[in-house]
Amino acid sequence: MNVAIHSSWKKELTDEFERDYFKELTAFVKKEYTEYTCFPKGSKIFAAFDHASFQNTKVVILGQDPYHGTGQANGLSFSVNDGIRTPPSLQNIFREIQEDLGKPIPSSGNLERWANQGVLLLNATLTVRAHEAGSHQKKGWEKFTDRVIEIISAEKEHVVFMLWGGYAKRKSTKIDASKHLILTSGHPSPLSANRGYWFGNKHFSKANEYLEQHGKQPIDW
């Protein structure tokens, strides 16, 4: 099956694209995009992989679903298109970076600048029907993205995995903690953050310290 994804990832994932579940997933997604408005736009479904090549991936930030509001989703977890109001969870991410690293809060919530530095902004589910959160869950995407995590864990070294909230934390069983850094905390959503489960985790400085310790360029958050 010919999937439009960065060549470095295609090499790693070719076997996955040939599996029955992925063929069924592809048929489902094509039907949904034909019959309904879905996000992100088709050319951005694999945007996370197109910005962060397999070789360049240094950090993985796991989200759950793309944003389902009009104009928001751009294929990167937690990220929105330029000109779109920054969602509450991303506001809290920026606030933590400000507290942790002293960086000003950016005016745009577009995280392509992170992705281009090797931050794989991976949603567990890569598509969604407009205004219907979770509508494409349990159709095969999670199986695919779990495999992505397993391949990164097995074939790379010294990658930082940021797992925020209960759903993401459960993915830690797929990661070899002896050769990667796993950072966990509460989710940056207001409900979790306001209960004290997010702010002060210092994940961004910890990630950069780890990358530098292993001879890698830190991320300009």
PDB file of C-alpha atoms in Angstrom:
ATOM      1  CA  MET A   1       0.000   0.000   0.000  1.00  0.00           C
ATOM      2  CA  ASN A   2       1.370   3.426  -0.945  1.00  0.00           C
ATOM      3  CA  VAL A   3       1.013   5.787   2.021  1.00  0.00           C
ATOM      4  CA  ALA A   4       2.082   9.424   1.620  1.00  0.00           C
ATOM      5  CA  ILE A   5       4.514   9.672   4.525  1.00  0.00           C
ATOM      6  CA  HIS A   6       8.137  10.807   4.879  1.00  0.00           C
ATOM      7  CA  SER A   7      10.484   8.285   3.275  1.00  0.00           C
ATOM      8  CA  SER A   8      12.403   7.645   6.516  1.00  0.00           C
ATOM      9  CA  TRP A   9       9.188   6.511   8.221  1.00  0.00           C
ATOM     10  CA  LYS A  10       7.958   4.604   5.183  1.00  0.00           C
ATOM     11  CA  LYS A  11      11.075   2.440   5.453  1.00  0.00           C
ATOM     12  CA  GLU A  12      10.312   1.697   9.110  1.00  0.00           C
ATOM     13  CA  LEU A  13       6.563   1.188   8.708  1.00  0.00           C
ATOM     14  CA  THR A  14       6.178  -0.551   5.341  1.00  0.00           C
ATOM     15  CA  ASP A  15       5.235  -3.865   6.971  1.00  0.00           C
ATOM     16  CA  GLU A  16       2.585  -2.114   9.034  1.00  0.00           C
ATOM     17  CA  PHE A  17       0.972  -0.557   5.968  1.00  0.00           C
ATOM     18  CA  GLU A  18       0.460  -4.029   4.521  1.00  0.00           C
ATOM     19  CA  ARG A  19      -1.377  -5.429   7.529  1.00  0.00           C
ATOM     20  CA  ASP A  20      -5.100  -6.100   7.278  1.00  0.00           C
ATOM     21  CA  TYR A  21      -6.024  -3.726  10.088  1.00  0.00           C
ATOM     22  CA  PHE A  22      -4.252  -0.835   8.344  1.00  0.00           C
ATOM     23  CA  LYS A  23      -5.984  -1.574   5.045  1.00  0.00           C
ATOM     24  CA  GLU A  24      -9.323  -1.563   6.882  1.00  0.00           C
ATOM     25  CA  LEU A  25      -8.360   1.672   8.633  1.00  0.00           C
ATOM     26  CA  THR A  26      -7.453   3.286   5.315  1.00  0.00           C
ATOM     27  CA  ALA A  27     -10.813   2.314   3.811  1.00  0.00           C
ATOM     28  CA  PHE A  28     -12.622   3.711   6.870  1.00  0.00           C
ATOM     29  CA  VAL A  29     -10.736   7.022   6.757  1.00  0.00           C
ATOM     30  CA  LYS A  30     -11.305   7.465   3.012  1.00  0.00           C
ATOM     31  CA  LYS A  31     -15.039   6.852   3.470  1.00  0.00           C
ATOM     32  CA  GLU A  32     -15.236   9.297   6.381  1.00  0.00           C
ATOM     33  CA  TYR A  33     -13.413  12.036   4.468  1.00  0.00           C
ATOM     34  CA  THR A  34     -15.727  11.482   1.498  1.00  0.00           C
ATOM     35  CA  GLU A  35     -18.976  11.563   3.478  1.00  0.00           C
ATOM     36  CA  TYR A  36     -18.163  13.982   6.321  1.00  0.00           C
ATOM     37  CA  THR A  37     -15.974  16.930   7.171  1.00  0.00           C
ATOM     38  CA  CYS A  38     -12.922  15.516   8.948  1.00  0.00           C
ATOM     39  CA  PHE A  39      -9.737  16.944  10.411  1.00  0.00           C
ATOM     40  CA  PRO A  40      -6.919  17.483   9.787  1.00  0.00           C
ATOM     41  CA  LYS A  41      -7.050  17.936   6.036  1.00  0.00           C
ATOM     42  CA  GLY A  42      -5.896  14.854   4.165  1.00  0.00           C
ATOM     43  CA  SER A  43      -2.437  16.180   3.337  1.00  0.00           C
ATOM     44  CA  LYS A  44      -1.759  16.783   7.048  1.00  0.00           C
ATOM     45  CA  ILE A  45      -2.758  13.380   8.456  1.00  0.00           C
ATOM     46  CA  PHE A  46       0.890  12.303   8.660  1.00  0.00           C
ATOM     47  CA  ALA A  47       2.299  15.796   9.285  1.00  0.00           C
ATOM     48  CA  ALA A  48       3.994  14.732  12.532  1.00  0.00           C
ATOM     49  CA  PHE A  49       6.126  12.274  10.570  1.00  0.00           C
ATOM     50  CA  ASP A  50       6.800  14.689   7.727  1.00  0.00           C
ATOM     51  CA  HIS A  51       8.251  17.331  10.051  1.00  0.00           C
ATOM     52  CA  ALA A  52      10.229  14.983  12.328  1.00  0.00           C
ATOM     53  CA  SER A  53      12.004  12.300  10.308  1.00  0.00           C
ATOM     54  CA  PHE A  54      12.756   8.965  11.935  1.00  0.00           C
ATOM     55  CA  GLN A  55      16.462   9.781  12.132  1.00  0.00           C
ATOM     56  CA  ASN A  56      15.856  13.234  13.595  1.00  0.00           C
ATOM     57  CA  THR A  57      13.271  12.281  16.231  1.00  0.00           C
ATOM     58  CA  LYS A  58      14.634  13.168  19.680  1.00  0.00           C
ATOM     59  CA  VAL A  59      11.456  13.819  21.679  1.00  0.00           C
ATOM     60  CA  VAL A  60       7.991  12.255  21.478  1.00  0.00           C
ATOM     61  CA  ILE A  61       4.982  14.114  22.884  1.00  0.00           C
ATOM     62  CA  LEU A  62       1.874  11.966  22.845  1.00  0.00           C
ATOM     63  CA  GLY A  63      -1.616  13.402  22.470  1.00  0.00           C
ATOM     64  CA  GLN A  64      -4.886  11.543  22.086  1.00  0.00           C
ATOM     65  CA  ASP A  65      -7.124  13.036  19.354  1.00  0.00           C
ATOM     66  CA  PRO A  66      -6.784  15.841  16.796  1.00  0.00           C
ATOM     67  CA  TYR A  67      -8.731  19.001  17.562  1.00  0.00           C
ATOM     68  CA  HIS A  68     -12.217  18.703  16.065  1.00  0.00           C
ATOM     69  CA  GLY A  69     -13.025  22.395  15.651  1.00  0.00           C
ATOM     70  CA  THR A  70     -12.895  24.103  12.264  1.00  0.00           C
ATOM     71  CA  GLY A  71      -9.409  25.246  11.265  1.00  0.00           C
ATOM     72  CA  GLN A  72      -7.660  23.994  14.394  1.00  0.00           C
ATOM     73  CA  ALA A  73      -5.927  20.686  13.637  1.00  0.00           C
ATOM     74  CA  ASN A  74      -2.690  20.677  11.644  1.00  0.00           C
ATOM     75  CA  GLY A  75      -1.617  17.069  12.190  1.00  0.00           C
ATOM     76  CA  LEU A  76       0.604  17.748  15.210  1.00  0.00           C
ATOM     77  CA  SER A  77      -0.482  16.898  18.752  1.00  0.00           C
ATOM     78  CA  PHE A  78      -1.437  19.926  20.887  1.00  0.00           C
ATOM     79  CA  SER A  79      -0.688  22.239  17.924  1.00  0.00           C
ATOM     80  CA  VAL A  80      -3.074  24.513  16.044  1.00  0.00           C
ATOM     81  CA  ASN A  81      -2.800  26.441  12.806  1.00  0.00           C
ATOM     82  CA  ASP A  82      -1.542  30.021  12.788  1.00  0.00           C
ATOM     83  CA  GLY A  83      -4.295  32.524  13.487  1.00  0.00           C
ATOM     84  CA  ILE A  84      -6.264  30.088  15.665  1.00  0.00           C
ATOM     85  CA  ARG A  85      -6.785  30.901  19.339  1.00  0.00           C
ATOM     86  CA  THR A  86      -4.417  28.881  21.528  1.00  0.00           C
ATOM     87  CA  PRO A  87      -6.411  26.069  23.232  1.00  0.00           C
ATOM     88  CA  PRO A  88      -6.385  25.882  27.051  1.00  0.00           C
ATOM     89  CA  SER A  89      -4.071  22.835  27.287  1.00  0.00           C
ATOM     90  CA  LEU A  90      -1.509  24.477  25.031  1.00  0.00           C
ATOM     91  CA  GLN A  91      -1.772  27.705  27.022  1.00  0.00           C
ATOM     92  CA  ASN A  92      -0.803  25.689  30.101  1.00  0.00           C
ATOM     93  CA  ILE A  93       2.088  24.063  28.213  1.00  0.00           C
ATOM     94  CA  PHE A  94       3.389  27.507  27.288  1.00  0.00           C
ATOM     95  CA  ARG A  95       2.960  28.703  30.889  1.00  0.00           C
ATOM     96  CA  GLU A  96       5.009  25.771  32.161  1.00  0.00           C
ATOM     97  CA  ILE A  97       7.758  26.515  29.610  1.00  0.00           C
ATOM     98  CA  GLN A  98       7.740  30.129  30.771  1.00  0.00           C
ATOM     99  CA  GLU A  99       8.114  29.052  34.409  1.00  0.00           C
ATOM    100  CA  ASP A 100      10.653  26.337  33.608  1.00  0.00           C
ATOM    101  CA  LEU A 101      12.873  28.108  31.078  1.00  0.00           C
ATOM    102  CA  GLY A 102      11.916  31.775  31.301  1.00  0.00           C
ATOM    103  CA  LYS A 103      10.728  31.896  27.708  1.00  0.00           C
ATOM    104  CA  PRO A 104       7.963  34.327  26.672  1.00  0.00           C
ATOM    105  CA  ILE A 105       4.596  32.857  25.734  1.00  0.00           C
ATOM    106  CA  PRO A 106       4.369  32.771  21.918  1.00  0.00           C
ATOM    107  CA  SER A 107       1.548  34.467  20.054  1.00  0.00           C
ATOM    108  CA  SER A 108       0.908  31.401  17.846  1.00  0.00           C
ATOM    109  CA  GLY A 109      -0.016  27.875  18.914  1.00  0.00           C
ATOM    110  CA  ASN A 110       1.554  26.369  15.792  1.00  0.00           C
ATOM    111  CA  LEU A 111       4.197  23.905  17.009  1.00  0.00           C
ATOM    112  CA  GLU A 112       5.795  23.198  13.646  1.00  0.00           C
ATOM    113  CA  ARG A 113       8.943  24.888  14.958  1.00  0.00           C
ATOM    114  CA  TRP A 114       9.235  22.142  17.598  1.00  0.00           C
ATOM    115  CA  ALA A 115       8.494  19.391  15.094  1.00  0.00           C
ATOM    116  CA  ASN A 116      11.181  20.662  12.724  1.00  0.00           C
ATOM    117  CA  GLN A 117      13.732  20.227  15.531  1.00  0.00           C
ATOM    118  CA  GLY A 118      12.894  16.550  15.984  1.00  0.00           C
ATOM    119  CA  VAL A 119       9.888  16.639  18.321  1.00  0.00           C
ATOM    120  CA  LEU A 120       7.418  13.985  17.139  1.00  0.00           C
ATOM    121  CA  LEU A 121       4.039  15.456  18.066  1.00  0.00           C
ATOM    122  CA  LEU A 122       2.088  12.228  17.835  1.00  0.00           C
ATOM    123  CA  ASN A 123      -1.617  11.824  18.424  1.00  0.00           C
ATOM    124  CA  ALA A 124      -2.760   8.285  19.252  1.00  0.00           C
ATOM    125  CA  THR A 125      -5.602   8.801  16.745  1.00  0.00           C
ATOM    126  CA  LEU A 126      -4.629  10.757  13.632  1.00  0.00           C
ATOM    127  CA  THR A 127      -8.065  11.780  12.315  1.00  0.00           C
ATOM    128  CA  VAL A 128     -11.438  12.897  13.657  1.00  0.00           C
ATOM    129  CA  ARG A 129     -14.881  13.835  12.328  1.00  0.00           C
ATOM    130  CA  ALA A 130     -15.657  17.537  12.670  1.00  0.00           C
ATOM    131  CA  HIS A 131     -17.147  18.473  16.053  1.00  0.00           C
ATOM    132  CA  GLU A 132     -17.265  14.828  17.193  1.00  0.00           C
ATOM    133  CA  ALA A 133     -14.439  14.182  19.631  1.00  0.00           C
ATOM    134  CA  GLY A 134     -13.197  10.606  19.624  1.00  0.00           C
ATOM    135  CA  SER A 135     -15.185   9.677  16.522  1.00  0.00           C
ATOM    136  CA  HIS A 136     -12.238   7.880  14.885  1.00  0.00           C
ATOM    137  CA  GLN A 137     -10.988   6.095  17.980  1.00  0.00           C
ATOM    138  CA  LYS A 138     -10.769   2.289  18.060  1.00  0.00           C
ATOM    139  CA  LYS A 139     -10.703   2.029  14.260  1.00  0.00           C
ATOM    140  CA  GLY A 140      -7.042   1.038  14.033  1.00  0.00           C
ATOM    141  CA  TRP A 141      -5.123   4.258  14.551  1.00  0.00           C
ATOM    142  CA  GLU A 142      -4.130   3.355  18.105  1.00  0.00           C
ATOM    143  CA  LYS A 143      -2.672   0.049  16.927  1.00  0.00           C
ATOM    144  CA  PHE A 144      -0.629   1.915  14.332  1.00  0.00           C
ATOM    145  CA  THR A 145       0.659   4.632  16.670  1.00  0.00           C
ATOM    146  CA  ASP A 146       1.457   2.062  19.368  1.00  0.00           C
ATOM    147  CA  ARG A 147       3.644   0.360  16.781  1.00  0.00           C
ATOM    148  CA  VAL A 148       5.352   3.680  16.036  1.00  0.00           C
ATOM    149  CA  ILE A 149       6.226   4.017  19.724  1.00  0.00           C
ATOM    150  CA  GLU A 150       7.527   0.449  19.861  1.00  0.00           C
ATOM    151  CA  ILE A 151       9.720   0.957  16.792  1.00  0.00           C
ATOM    152  CA  ILE A 152      11.219   4.166  18.163  1.00  0.00           C
ATOM    153  CA  SER A 153      11.891   2.423  21.468  1.00  0.00           C
ATOM    154  CA  ALA A 154      13.492  -0.609  19.846  1.00  0.00           C
ATOM    155  CA  GLU A 155      15.542   1.021  17.109  1.00  0.00           C
ATOM    156  CA  LYS A 156      16.658   4.345  18.609  1.00  0.00           C
ATOM    157  CA  GLU A 157      18.476   5.412  21.759  1.00  0.00           C
ATOM    158  CA  HIS A 158      18.170   8.345  24.152  1.00  0.00           C
ATOM    159  CA  VAL A 159      14.763   9.608  23.038  1.00  0.00           C
ATOM    160  CA  VAL A 160      12.671  11.621  25.500  1.00  0.00           C
ATOM    161  CA  PHE A 161       9.050  10.494  25.813  1.00  0.00           C
ATOM    162  CA  MET A 162       6.663  12.998  27.413  1.00  0.00           C
ATOM    163  CA  LEU A 163       3.532  11.216  28.622  1.00  0.00           C
ATOM    164  CA  TRP A 164       0.907  13.546  30.041  1.00  0.00           C
ATOM    165  CA  GLY A 165      -2.250  12.220  31.651  1.00  0.00           C
ATOM    166  CA  GLY A 166      -3.501   8.705  32.305  1.00  0.00           C
ATOM    167  CA  TYR A 167      -4.007   7.713  28.683  1.00  0.00           C
ATOM    168  CA  ALA A 168      -0.480   8.670  27.636  1.00  0.00           C
ATOM    169  CA  LYS A 169       1.132   7.209  30.763  1.00  0.00           C
ATOM    170  CA  ARG A 170      -0.194   3.761  29.880  1.00  0.00           C
ATOM    171  CA  LYS A 171       2.014   3.841  26.769  1.00  0.00           C
ATOM    172  CA  SER A 172       5.108   3.640  28.994  1.00  0.00           C
ATOM    173  CA  THR A 173       4.877  -0.173  28.881  1.00  0.00           C
ATOM    174  CA  LYS A 174       5.857   0.026  25.200  1.00  0.00           C
ATOM    175  CA  ILE A 175       9.075   1.960  25.914  1.00  0.00           C
ATOM    176  CA  ASP A 176      12.432   0.581  27.049  1.00  0.00           C
ATOM    177  CA  ALA A 177      13.201   2.785  30.055  1.00  0.00           C
ATOM    178  CA  SER A 178      16.784   1.499  30.203  1.00  0.00           C
ATOM    179  CA  LYS A 179      17.748   3.450  27.067  1.00  0.00           C
ATOM    180  CA  HIS A 180      15.193   6.261  26.885  1.00  0.00           C
ATOM    181  CA  LEU A 181      13.915   8.977  29.247  1.00  0.00           C
ATOM    182  CA  ILE A 182      10.238   8.728  30.165  1.00  0.00           C
ATOM    183  CA  LEU A 183       8.731  11.878  31.697  1.00  0.00           C
ATOM    184  CA  THR A 184       5.216  11.606  33.118  1.00  0.00           C
ATOM    185  CA  SER A 185       2.843  14.072  34.726  1.00  0.00           C
ATOM    186  CA  GLY A 186      -0.788  15.070  34.820  1.00  0.00           C
ATOM    187  CA  HIS A 187      -2.369  16.368  31.626  1.00  0.00           C
ATOM    188  CA  PRO A 188      -2.000  20.102  30.865  1.00  0.00           C
ATOM    189  CA  SER A 189      -5.790  20.464  30.532  1.00  0.00           C
ATOM    190  CA  PRO A 190      -7.265  23.039  32.949  1.00  0.00           C
ATOM    191  CA  LEU A 191      -9.032  20.326  34.982  1.00  0.00           C
ATOM    192  CA  SER A 192      -5.769  18.523  35.716  1.00  0.00           C
ATOM    193  CA  ALA A 193      -3.487  21.555  35.803  1.00  0.00           C
ATOM    194  CA  ASN A 194      -5.678  23.462  38.255  1.00  0.00           C
ATOM    195  CA  ARG A 195      -5.555  20.487  40.616  1.00  0.00           C
ATOM    196  CA  GLY A 196      -1.772  20.694  40.745  1.00  0.00           C
ATOM    197  CA  TYR A 197      -0.940  17.772  38.460  1.00  0.00           C
ATOM    198  CA  TRP A 198       0.790  19.737  35.686  1.00  0.00           C
ATOM    199  CA  PHE A 199       2.610  22.900  36.695  1.00  0.00           C
ATOM    200  CA  GLY A 200       6.122  22.489  38.030  1.00  0.00           C
ATOM    201  CA  ASN A 201       6.937  19.260  36.198  1.00  0.00           C
ATOM    202  CA  LYS A 202       9.925  20.950  34.483  1.00  0.00           C
ATOM    203  CA  HIS A 203       9.717  18.479  31.619  1.00  0.00           C
ATOM    204  CA  PHE A 204      11.210  20.901  29.116  1.00  0.00           C
ATOM    205  CA  SER A 205      14.418  21.619  31.025  1.00  0.00           C
ATOM    206  CA  LYS A 206      14.722  17.930  31.981  1.00  0.00           C
ATOM    207  CA  ALA A 207      14.389  16.924  28.331  1.00  0.00           C
ATOM    208  CA  ASN A 208      17.087  19.345  27.241  1.00  0.00           C
ATOM    209  CA  GLU A 209      19.448  18.287  30.011  1.00  0.00           C
ATOM    210  CA  TYR A 210      19.051  14.653  28.968  1.00  0.00           C
ATOM    211  CA  LEU A 211      19.592  15.419  25.280  1.00  0.00           C
ATOM    212  CA  GLU A 212      22.744  17.408  26.028  1.00  0.00           C
ATOM    213  CA  GLN A 213      24.057  14.641  28.288  1.00  0.00           C
ATOM    214  CA  HIS A 214      23.820  12.301  25.305  1.00  0.00           C
ATOM    215  CA  GLY A 215      25.428  14.640  22.800  1.00  0.00           C
ATOM    216  CA  LYS A 216      22.226  15.860  21.169  1.00  0.00           C
ATOM    217  CA  GLN A 217      21.157  19.402  20.362  1.00  0.00           C
ATOM    218  CA  PRO A 218      18.591  20.649  22.898  1.00  0.00           C
ATOM    219  CA  ILE A 219      15.168  21.807  21.745  1.00  0.00           C
ATOM    220  CA  ASP A 220      14.458  25.517  21.463  1.00  0.00           C
ATOM    221  CA  TRP A 221      11.064  25.401  23.191  1.00  0.00           C
TER     222      TRP A 221
END
